[in-house]
CSV table of N, CA and C in Angstrom, one decimal:
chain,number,residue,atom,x,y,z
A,874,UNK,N,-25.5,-14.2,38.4
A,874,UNK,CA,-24.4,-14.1,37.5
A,874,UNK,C,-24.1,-15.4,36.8
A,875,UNK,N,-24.6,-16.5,37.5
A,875,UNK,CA,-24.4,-18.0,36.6
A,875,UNK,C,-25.0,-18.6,35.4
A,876,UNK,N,-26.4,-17.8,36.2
A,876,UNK,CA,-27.1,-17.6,34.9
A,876,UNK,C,-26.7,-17.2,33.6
A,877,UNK,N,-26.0,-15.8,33.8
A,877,UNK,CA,-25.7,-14.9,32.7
A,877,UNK,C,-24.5,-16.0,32.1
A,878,UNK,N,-23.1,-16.4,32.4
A,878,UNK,CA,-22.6,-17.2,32.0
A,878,UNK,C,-22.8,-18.3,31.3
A,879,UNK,N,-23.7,-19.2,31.8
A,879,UNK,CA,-24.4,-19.9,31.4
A,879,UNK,C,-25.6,-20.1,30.0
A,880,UNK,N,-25.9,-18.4,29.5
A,880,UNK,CA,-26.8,-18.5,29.3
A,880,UNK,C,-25.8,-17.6,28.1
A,881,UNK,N,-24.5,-17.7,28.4
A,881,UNK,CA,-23.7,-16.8,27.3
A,881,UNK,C,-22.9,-17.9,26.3
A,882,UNK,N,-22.3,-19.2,27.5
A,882,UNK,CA,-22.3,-20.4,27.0
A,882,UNK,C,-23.1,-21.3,26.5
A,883,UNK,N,-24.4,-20.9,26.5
A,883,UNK,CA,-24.8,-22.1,25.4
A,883,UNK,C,-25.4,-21.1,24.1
A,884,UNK,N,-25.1,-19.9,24.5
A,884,UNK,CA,-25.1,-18.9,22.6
A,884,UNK,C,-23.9,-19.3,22.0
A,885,UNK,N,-22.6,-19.4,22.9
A,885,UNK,CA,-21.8,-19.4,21.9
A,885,UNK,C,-21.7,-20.8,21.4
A,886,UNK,N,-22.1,-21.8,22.1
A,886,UNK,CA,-21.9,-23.3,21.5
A,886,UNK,C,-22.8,-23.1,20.0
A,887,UNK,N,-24.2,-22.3,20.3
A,887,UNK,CA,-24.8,-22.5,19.1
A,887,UNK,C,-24.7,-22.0,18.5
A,888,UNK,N,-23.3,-20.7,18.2
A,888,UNK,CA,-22.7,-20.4,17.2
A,888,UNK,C,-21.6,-21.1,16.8
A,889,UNK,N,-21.4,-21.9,17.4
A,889,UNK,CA,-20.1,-23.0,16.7
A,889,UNK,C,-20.7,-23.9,16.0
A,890,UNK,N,-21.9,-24.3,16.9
A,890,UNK,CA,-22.6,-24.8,15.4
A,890,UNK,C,-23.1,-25.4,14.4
A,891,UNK,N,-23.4,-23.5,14.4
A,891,UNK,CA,-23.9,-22.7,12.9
A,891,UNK,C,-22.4,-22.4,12.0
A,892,UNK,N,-21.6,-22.6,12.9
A,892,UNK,CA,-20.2,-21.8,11.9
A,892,UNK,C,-19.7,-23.3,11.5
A,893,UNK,N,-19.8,-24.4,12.6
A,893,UNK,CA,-19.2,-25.3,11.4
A,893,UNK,C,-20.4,-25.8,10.4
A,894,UNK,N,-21.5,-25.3,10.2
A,894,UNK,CA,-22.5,-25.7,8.9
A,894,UNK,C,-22.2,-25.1,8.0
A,895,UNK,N,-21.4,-24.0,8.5
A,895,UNK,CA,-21.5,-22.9,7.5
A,895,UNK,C,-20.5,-23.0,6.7
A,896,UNK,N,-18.9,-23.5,7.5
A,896,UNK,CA,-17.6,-23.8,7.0
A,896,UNK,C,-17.9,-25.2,6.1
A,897,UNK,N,-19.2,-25.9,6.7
A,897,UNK,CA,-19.1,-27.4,6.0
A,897,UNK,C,-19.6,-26.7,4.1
A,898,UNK,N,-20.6,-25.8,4.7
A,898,UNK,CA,-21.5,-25.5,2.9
A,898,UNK,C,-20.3,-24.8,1.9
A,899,UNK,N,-19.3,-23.9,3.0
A,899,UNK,CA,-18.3,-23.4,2.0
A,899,UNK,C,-17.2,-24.1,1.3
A,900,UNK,N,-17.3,-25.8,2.4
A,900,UNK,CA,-16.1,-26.0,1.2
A,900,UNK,C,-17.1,-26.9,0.5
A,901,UNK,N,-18.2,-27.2,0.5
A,901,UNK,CA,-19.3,-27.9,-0.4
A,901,UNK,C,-19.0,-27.3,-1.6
A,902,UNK,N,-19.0,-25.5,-1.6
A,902,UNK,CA,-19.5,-25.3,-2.7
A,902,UNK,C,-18.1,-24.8,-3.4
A,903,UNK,N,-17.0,-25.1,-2.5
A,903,UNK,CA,-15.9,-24.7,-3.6
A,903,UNK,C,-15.3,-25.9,-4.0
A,904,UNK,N,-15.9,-27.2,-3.4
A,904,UNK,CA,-15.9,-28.6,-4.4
A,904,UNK,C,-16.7,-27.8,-5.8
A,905,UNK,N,-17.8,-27.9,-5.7
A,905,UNK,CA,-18.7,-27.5,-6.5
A,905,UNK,C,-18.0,-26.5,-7.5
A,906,UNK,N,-17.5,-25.4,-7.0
A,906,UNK,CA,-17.0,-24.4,-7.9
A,906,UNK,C,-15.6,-24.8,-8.7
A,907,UNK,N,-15.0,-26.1,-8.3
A,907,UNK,CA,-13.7,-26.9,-8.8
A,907,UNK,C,-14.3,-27.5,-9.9
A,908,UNK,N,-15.2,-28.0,-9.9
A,908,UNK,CA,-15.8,-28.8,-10.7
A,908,UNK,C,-16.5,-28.3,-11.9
A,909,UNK,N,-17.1,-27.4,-11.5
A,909,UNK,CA,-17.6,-26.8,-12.6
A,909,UNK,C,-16.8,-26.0,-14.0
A,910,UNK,N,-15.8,-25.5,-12.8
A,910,UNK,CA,-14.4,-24.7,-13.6
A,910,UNK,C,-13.9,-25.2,-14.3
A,911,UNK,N,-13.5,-26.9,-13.6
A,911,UNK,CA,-13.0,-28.1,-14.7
A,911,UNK,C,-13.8,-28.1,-16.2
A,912,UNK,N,-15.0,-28.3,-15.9
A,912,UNK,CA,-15.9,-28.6,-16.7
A,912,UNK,C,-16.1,-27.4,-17.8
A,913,UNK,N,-16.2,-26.4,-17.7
A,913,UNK,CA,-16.0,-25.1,-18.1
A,913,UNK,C,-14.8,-24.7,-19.1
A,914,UNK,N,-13.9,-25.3,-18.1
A,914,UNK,CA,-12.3,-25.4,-18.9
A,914,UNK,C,-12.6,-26.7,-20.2
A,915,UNK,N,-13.1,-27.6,-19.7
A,915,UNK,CA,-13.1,-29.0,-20.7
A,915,UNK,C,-14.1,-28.1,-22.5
A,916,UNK,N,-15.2,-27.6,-21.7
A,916,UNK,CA,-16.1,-27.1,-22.9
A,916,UNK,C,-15.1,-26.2,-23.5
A,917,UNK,N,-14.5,-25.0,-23.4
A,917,UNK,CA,-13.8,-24.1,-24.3
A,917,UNK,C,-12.4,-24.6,-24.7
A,918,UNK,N,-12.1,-26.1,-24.2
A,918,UNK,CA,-11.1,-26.2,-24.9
A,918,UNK,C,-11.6,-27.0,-26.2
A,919,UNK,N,-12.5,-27.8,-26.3
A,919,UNK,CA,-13.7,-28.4,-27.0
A,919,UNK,C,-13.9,-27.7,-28.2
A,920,UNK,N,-14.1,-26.3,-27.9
A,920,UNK,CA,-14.7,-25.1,-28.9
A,920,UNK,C,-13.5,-24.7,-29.6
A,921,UNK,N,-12.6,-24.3,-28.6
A,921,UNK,CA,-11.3,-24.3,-29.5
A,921,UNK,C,-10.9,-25.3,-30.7
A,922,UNK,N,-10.4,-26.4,-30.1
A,922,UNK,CA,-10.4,-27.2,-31.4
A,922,UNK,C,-11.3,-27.5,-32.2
A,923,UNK,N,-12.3,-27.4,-32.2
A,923,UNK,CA,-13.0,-27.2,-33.2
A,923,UNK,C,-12.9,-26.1,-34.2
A,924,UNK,N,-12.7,-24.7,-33.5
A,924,UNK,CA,-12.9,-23.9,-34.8
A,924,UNK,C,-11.5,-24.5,-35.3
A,925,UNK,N,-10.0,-24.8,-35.0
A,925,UNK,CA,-9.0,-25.1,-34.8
A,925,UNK,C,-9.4,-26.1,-36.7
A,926,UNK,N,-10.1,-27.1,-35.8
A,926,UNK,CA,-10.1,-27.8,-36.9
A,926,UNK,C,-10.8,-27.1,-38.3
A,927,UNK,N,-11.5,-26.7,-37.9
A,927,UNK,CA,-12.4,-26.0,-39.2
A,927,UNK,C,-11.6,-25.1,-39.9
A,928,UNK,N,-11.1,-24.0,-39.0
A,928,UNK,CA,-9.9,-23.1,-39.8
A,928,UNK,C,-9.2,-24.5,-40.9
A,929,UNK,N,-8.1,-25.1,-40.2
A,929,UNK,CA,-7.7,-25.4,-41.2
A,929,UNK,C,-8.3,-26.0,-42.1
A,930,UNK,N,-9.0,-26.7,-42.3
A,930,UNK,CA,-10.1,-27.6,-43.4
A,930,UNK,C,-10.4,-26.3,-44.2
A,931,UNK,N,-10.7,-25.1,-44.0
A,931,UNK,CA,-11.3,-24.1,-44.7
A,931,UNK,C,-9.9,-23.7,-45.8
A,932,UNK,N,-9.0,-23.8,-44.8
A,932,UNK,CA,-7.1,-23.1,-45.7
A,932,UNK,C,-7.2,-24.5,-46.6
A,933,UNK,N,-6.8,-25.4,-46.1
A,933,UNK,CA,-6.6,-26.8,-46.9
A,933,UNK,C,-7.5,-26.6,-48.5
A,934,UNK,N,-8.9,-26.1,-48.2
A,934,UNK,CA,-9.6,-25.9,-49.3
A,934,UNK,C,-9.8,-24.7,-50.1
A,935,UNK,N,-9.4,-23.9,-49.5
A,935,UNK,CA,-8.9,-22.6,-50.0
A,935,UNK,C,-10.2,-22.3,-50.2
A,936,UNK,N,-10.9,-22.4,-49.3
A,936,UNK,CA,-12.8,-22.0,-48.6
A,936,UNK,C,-13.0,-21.0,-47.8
A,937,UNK,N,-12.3,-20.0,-47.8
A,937,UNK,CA,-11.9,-19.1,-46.6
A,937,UNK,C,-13.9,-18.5,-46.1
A,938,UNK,N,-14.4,-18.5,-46.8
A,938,UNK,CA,-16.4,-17.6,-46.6
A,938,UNK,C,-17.3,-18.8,-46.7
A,939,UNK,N,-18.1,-18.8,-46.0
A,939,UNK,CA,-19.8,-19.4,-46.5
A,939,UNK,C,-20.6,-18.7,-45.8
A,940,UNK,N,-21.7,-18.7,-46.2
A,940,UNK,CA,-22.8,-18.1,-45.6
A,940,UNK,C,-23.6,-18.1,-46.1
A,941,UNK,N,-24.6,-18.5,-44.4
A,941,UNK,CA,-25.9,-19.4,-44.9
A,941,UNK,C,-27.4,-19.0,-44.3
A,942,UNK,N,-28.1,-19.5,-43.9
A,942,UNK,CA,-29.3,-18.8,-43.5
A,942,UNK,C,-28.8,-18.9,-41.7
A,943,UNK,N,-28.3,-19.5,-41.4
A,943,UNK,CA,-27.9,-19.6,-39.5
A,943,UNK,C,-26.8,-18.9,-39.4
A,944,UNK,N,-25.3,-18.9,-40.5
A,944,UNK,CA,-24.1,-18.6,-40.0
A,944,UNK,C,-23.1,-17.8,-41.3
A,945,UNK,N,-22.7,-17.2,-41.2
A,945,UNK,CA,-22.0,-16.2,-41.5
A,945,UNK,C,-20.6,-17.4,-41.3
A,946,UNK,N,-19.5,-17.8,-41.7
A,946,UNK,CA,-18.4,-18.2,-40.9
A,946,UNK,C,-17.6,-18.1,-42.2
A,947,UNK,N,-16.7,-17.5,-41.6
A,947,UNK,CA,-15.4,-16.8,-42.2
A,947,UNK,C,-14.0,-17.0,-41.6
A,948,UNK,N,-12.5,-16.4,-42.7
A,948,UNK,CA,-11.4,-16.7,-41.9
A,948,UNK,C,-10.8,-15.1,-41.8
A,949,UNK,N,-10.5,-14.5,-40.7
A,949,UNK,CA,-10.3,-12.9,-40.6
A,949,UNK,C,-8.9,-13.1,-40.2
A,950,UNK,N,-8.5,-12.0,-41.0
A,950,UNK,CA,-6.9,-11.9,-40.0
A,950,UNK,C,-7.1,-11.4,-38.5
A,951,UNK,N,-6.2,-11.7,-37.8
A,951,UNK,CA,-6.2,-10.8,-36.5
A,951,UNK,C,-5.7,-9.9,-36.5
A,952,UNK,N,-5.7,-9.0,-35.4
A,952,UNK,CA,-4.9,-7.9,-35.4
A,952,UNK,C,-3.3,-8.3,-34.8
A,953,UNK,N,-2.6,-7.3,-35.3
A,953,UNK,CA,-1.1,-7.6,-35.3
A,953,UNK,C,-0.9,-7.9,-33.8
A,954,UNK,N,0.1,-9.4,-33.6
A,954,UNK,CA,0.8,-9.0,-32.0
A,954,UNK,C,1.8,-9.1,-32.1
A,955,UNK,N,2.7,-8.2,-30.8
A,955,UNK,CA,3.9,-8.4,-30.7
A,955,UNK,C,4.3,-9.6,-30.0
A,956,UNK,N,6.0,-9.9,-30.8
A,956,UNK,CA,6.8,-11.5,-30.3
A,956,UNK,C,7.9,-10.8,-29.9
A,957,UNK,N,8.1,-10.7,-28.2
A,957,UNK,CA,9.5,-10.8,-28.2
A,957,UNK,C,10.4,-12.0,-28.4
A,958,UNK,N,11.8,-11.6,-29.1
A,958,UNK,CA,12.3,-12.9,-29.1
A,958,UNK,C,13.6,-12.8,-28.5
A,959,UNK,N,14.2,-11.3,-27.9
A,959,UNK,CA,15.3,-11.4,-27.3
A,959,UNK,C,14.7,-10.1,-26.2
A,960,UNK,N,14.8,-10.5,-25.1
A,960,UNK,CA,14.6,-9.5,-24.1
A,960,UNK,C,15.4,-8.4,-23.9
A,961,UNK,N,16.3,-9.0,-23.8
A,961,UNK,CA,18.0,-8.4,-23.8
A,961,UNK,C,18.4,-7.3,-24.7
A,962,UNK,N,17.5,-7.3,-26.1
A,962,UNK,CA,17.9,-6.5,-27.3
A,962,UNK,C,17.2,-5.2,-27.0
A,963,UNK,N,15.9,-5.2,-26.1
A,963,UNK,CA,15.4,-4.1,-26.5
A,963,UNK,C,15.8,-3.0,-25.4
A,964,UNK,N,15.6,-1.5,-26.0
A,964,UNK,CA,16.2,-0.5,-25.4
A,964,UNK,C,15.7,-0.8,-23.8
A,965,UNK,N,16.3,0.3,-23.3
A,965,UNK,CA,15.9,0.2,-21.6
A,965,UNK,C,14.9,1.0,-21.9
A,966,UNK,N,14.5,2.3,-22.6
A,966,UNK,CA,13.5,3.0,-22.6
A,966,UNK,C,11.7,2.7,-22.8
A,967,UNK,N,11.6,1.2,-23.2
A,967,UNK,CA,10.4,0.7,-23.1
A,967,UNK,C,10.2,0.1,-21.8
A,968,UNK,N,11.4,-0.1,-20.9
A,968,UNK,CA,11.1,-0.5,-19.3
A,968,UNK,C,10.9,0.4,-18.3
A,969,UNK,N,9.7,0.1,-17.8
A,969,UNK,CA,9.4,0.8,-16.3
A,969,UNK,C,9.7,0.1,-15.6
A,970,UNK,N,10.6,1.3,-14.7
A,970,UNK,CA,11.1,0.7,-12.8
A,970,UNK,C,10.3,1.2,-12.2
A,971,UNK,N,9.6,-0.5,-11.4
A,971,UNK,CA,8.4,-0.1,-10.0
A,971,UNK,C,8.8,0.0,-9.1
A,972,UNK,N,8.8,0.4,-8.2
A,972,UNK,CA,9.6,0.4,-6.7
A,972,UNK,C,8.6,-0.6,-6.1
A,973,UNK,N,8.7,-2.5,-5.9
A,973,UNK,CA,7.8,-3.1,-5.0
A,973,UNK,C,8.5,-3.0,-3.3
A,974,UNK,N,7.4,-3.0,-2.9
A,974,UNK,CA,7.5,-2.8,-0.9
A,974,UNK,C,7.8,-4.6,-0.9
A,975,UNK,N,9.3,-4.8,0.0
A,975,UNK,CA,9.6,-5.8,0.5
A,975,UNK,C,8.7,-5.6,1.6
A,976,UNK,N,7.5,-6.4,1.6
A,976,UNK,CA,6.5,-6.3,2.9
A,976,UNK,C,7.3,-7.3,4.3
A,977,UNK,N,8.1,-8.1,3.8
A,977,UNK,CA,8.6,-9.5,4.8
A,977,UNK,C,10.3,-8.8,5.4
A,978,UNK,N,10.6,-8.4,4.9
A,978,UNK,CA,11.8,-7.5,5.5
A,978,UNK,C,11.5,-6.2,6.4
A,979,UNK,N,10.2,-5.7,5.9
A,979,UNK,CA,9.9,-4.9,7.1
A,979,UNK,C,9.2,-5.4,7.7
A,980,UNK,N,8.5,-6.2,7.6
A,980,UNK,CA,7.6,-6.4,9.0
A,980,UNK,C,8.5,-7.2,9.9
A,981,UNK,N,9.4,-8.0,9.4
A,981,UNK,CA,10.7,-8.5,10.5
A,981,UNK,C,11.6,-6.7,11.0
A,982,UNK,N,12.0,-6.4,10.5
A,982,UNK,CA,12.6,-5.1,11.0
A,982,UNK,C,11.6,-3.9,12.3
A,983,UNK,N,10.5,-4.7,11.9
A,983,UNK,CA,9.8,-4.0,12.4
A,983,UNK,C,9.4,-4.4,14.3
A,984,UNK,N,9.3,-6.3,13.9
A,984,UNK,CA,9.2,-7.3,14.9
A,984,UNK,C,10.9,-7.4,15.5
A,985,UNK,N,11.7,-6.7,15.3
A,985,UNK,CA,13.0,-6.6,15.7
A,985,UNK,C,13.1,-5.2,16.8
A,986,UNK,N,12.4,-4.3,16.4
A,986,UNK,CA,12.2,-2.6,17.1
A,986,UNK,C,12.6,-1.7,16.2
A,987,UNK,N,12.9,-1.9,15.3
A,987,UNK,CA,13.7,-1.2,14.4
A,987,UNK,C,11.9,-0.1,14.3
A,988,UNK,N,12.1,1.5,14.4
A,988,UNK,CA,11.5,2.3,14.0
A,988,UNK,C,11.4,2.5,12.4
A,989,UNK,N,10.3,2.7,11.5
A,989,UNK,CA,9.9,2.9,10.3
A,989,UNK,C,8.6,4.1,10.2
A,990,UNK,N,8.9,5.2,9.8
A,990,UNK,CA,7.9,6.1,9.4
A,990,UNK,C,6.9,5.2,8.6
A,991,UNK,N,5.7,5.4,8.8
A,991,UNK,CA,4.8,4.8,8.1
A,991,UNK,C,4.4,3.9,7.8
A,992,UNK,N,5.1,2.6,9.3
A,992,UNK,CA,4.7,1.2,9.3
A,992,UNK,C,4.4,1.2,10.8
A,993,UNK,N,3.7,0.4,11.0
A,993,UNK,CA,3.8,-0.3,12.4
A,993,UNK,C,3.1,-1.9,12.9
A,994,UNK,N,3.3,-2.4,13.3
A,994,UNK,CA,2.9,-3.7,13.8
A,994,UNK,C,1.4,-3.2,14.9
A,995,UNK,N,0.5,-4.2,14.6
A,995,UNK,CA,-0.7,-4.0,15.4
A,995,UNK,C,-1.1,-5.4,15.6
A,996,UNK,N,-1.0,-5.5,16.7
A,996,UNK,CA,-1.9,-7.2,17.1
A,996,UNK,C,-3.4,-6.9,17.5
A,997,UNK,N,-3.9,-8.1,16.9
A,997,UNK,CA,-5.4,-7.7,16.8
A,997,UNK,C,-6.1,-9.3,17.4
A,998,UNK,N,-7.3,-9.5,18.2
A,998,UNK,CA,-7.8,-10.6,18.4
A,998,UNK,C,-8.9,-11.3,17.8
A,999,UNK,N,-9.3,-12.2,17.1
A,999,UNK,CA,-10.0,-12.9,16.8
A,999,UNK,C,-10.4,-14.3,17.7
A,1000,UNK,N,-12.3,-14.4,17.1
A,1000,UNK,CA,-12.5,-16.0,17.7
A,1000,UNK,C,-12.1,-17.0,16.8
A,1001,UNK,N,-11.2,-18.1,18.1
A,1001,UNK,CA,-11.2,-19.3,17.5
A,1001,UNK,C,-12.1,-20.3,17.9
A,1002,UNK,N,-12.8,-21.5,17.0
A,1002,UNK,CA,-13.8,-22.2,17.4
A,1002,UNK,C,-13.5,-23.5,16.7
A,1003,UNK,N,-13.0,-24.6,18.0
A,1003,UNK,CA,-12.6,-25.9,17.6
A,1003,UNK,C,-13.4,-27.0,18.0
């Protein structure tokens, strides 16, 4: 039987690890994925001002078309959007009422004994590995 113990203790060591290589690659790569995102963010704000700039240089010149053998570039209206500017003004009939679940009031009501159709508290176990 010491065997088996023993032989159950050094699997689980060698799943600790594999799990902390694995926790080490995941936050590697969500450095990685911060970074890129930054970077990502930096380029389309880049793009933006540019057309930004060109729009206006094209109104300034009242150059609104060209087009050439690579590019087509033009100034188009958008389509219409709405601006609210008073919340308060508009009828109630464009508002929907959601009913959201206070999830933290019942799960205390619940951790109190308080009975609720269609909730219940379930404790569940997981490994921890330090």
């Amino acid at each position: 039987m010491d065997s088996i113990t023993d032989s159950l203790e050094d699997k689980a060591i060698g799943y600790a690890k594999v799990n902390a290589q694995l926790k080490a690659d995941a936050a590697s790569l969500k450095e990685e994925e911060t970074r890129l995102h930054d970077r990502r963010v930096a380029i389309e704000n880049k793009q933006k001002l540019l057309k930004e700039a060109l729009s206006q240089a094209m109104i300034e010149t009242d150059q609104r078309k060209f087009k050439t053998p690579l590019f087509s570039i033009y100034i188009q209206k958008n389509p219409v959007k709405m601006v609210i500017s008073d919340r308060d003004k508009i009828d109630k009939n464009y508002f929907h009422n959601e009913e959201v679940l206070d999830s933290s009031a019942l799960k205390d009501d619940l951790k109190a004994g308080k009975q609720v159709d269609g909730a219940e508290l379930q404790q569940t176990e997981s490994v921890r590995i330090r």
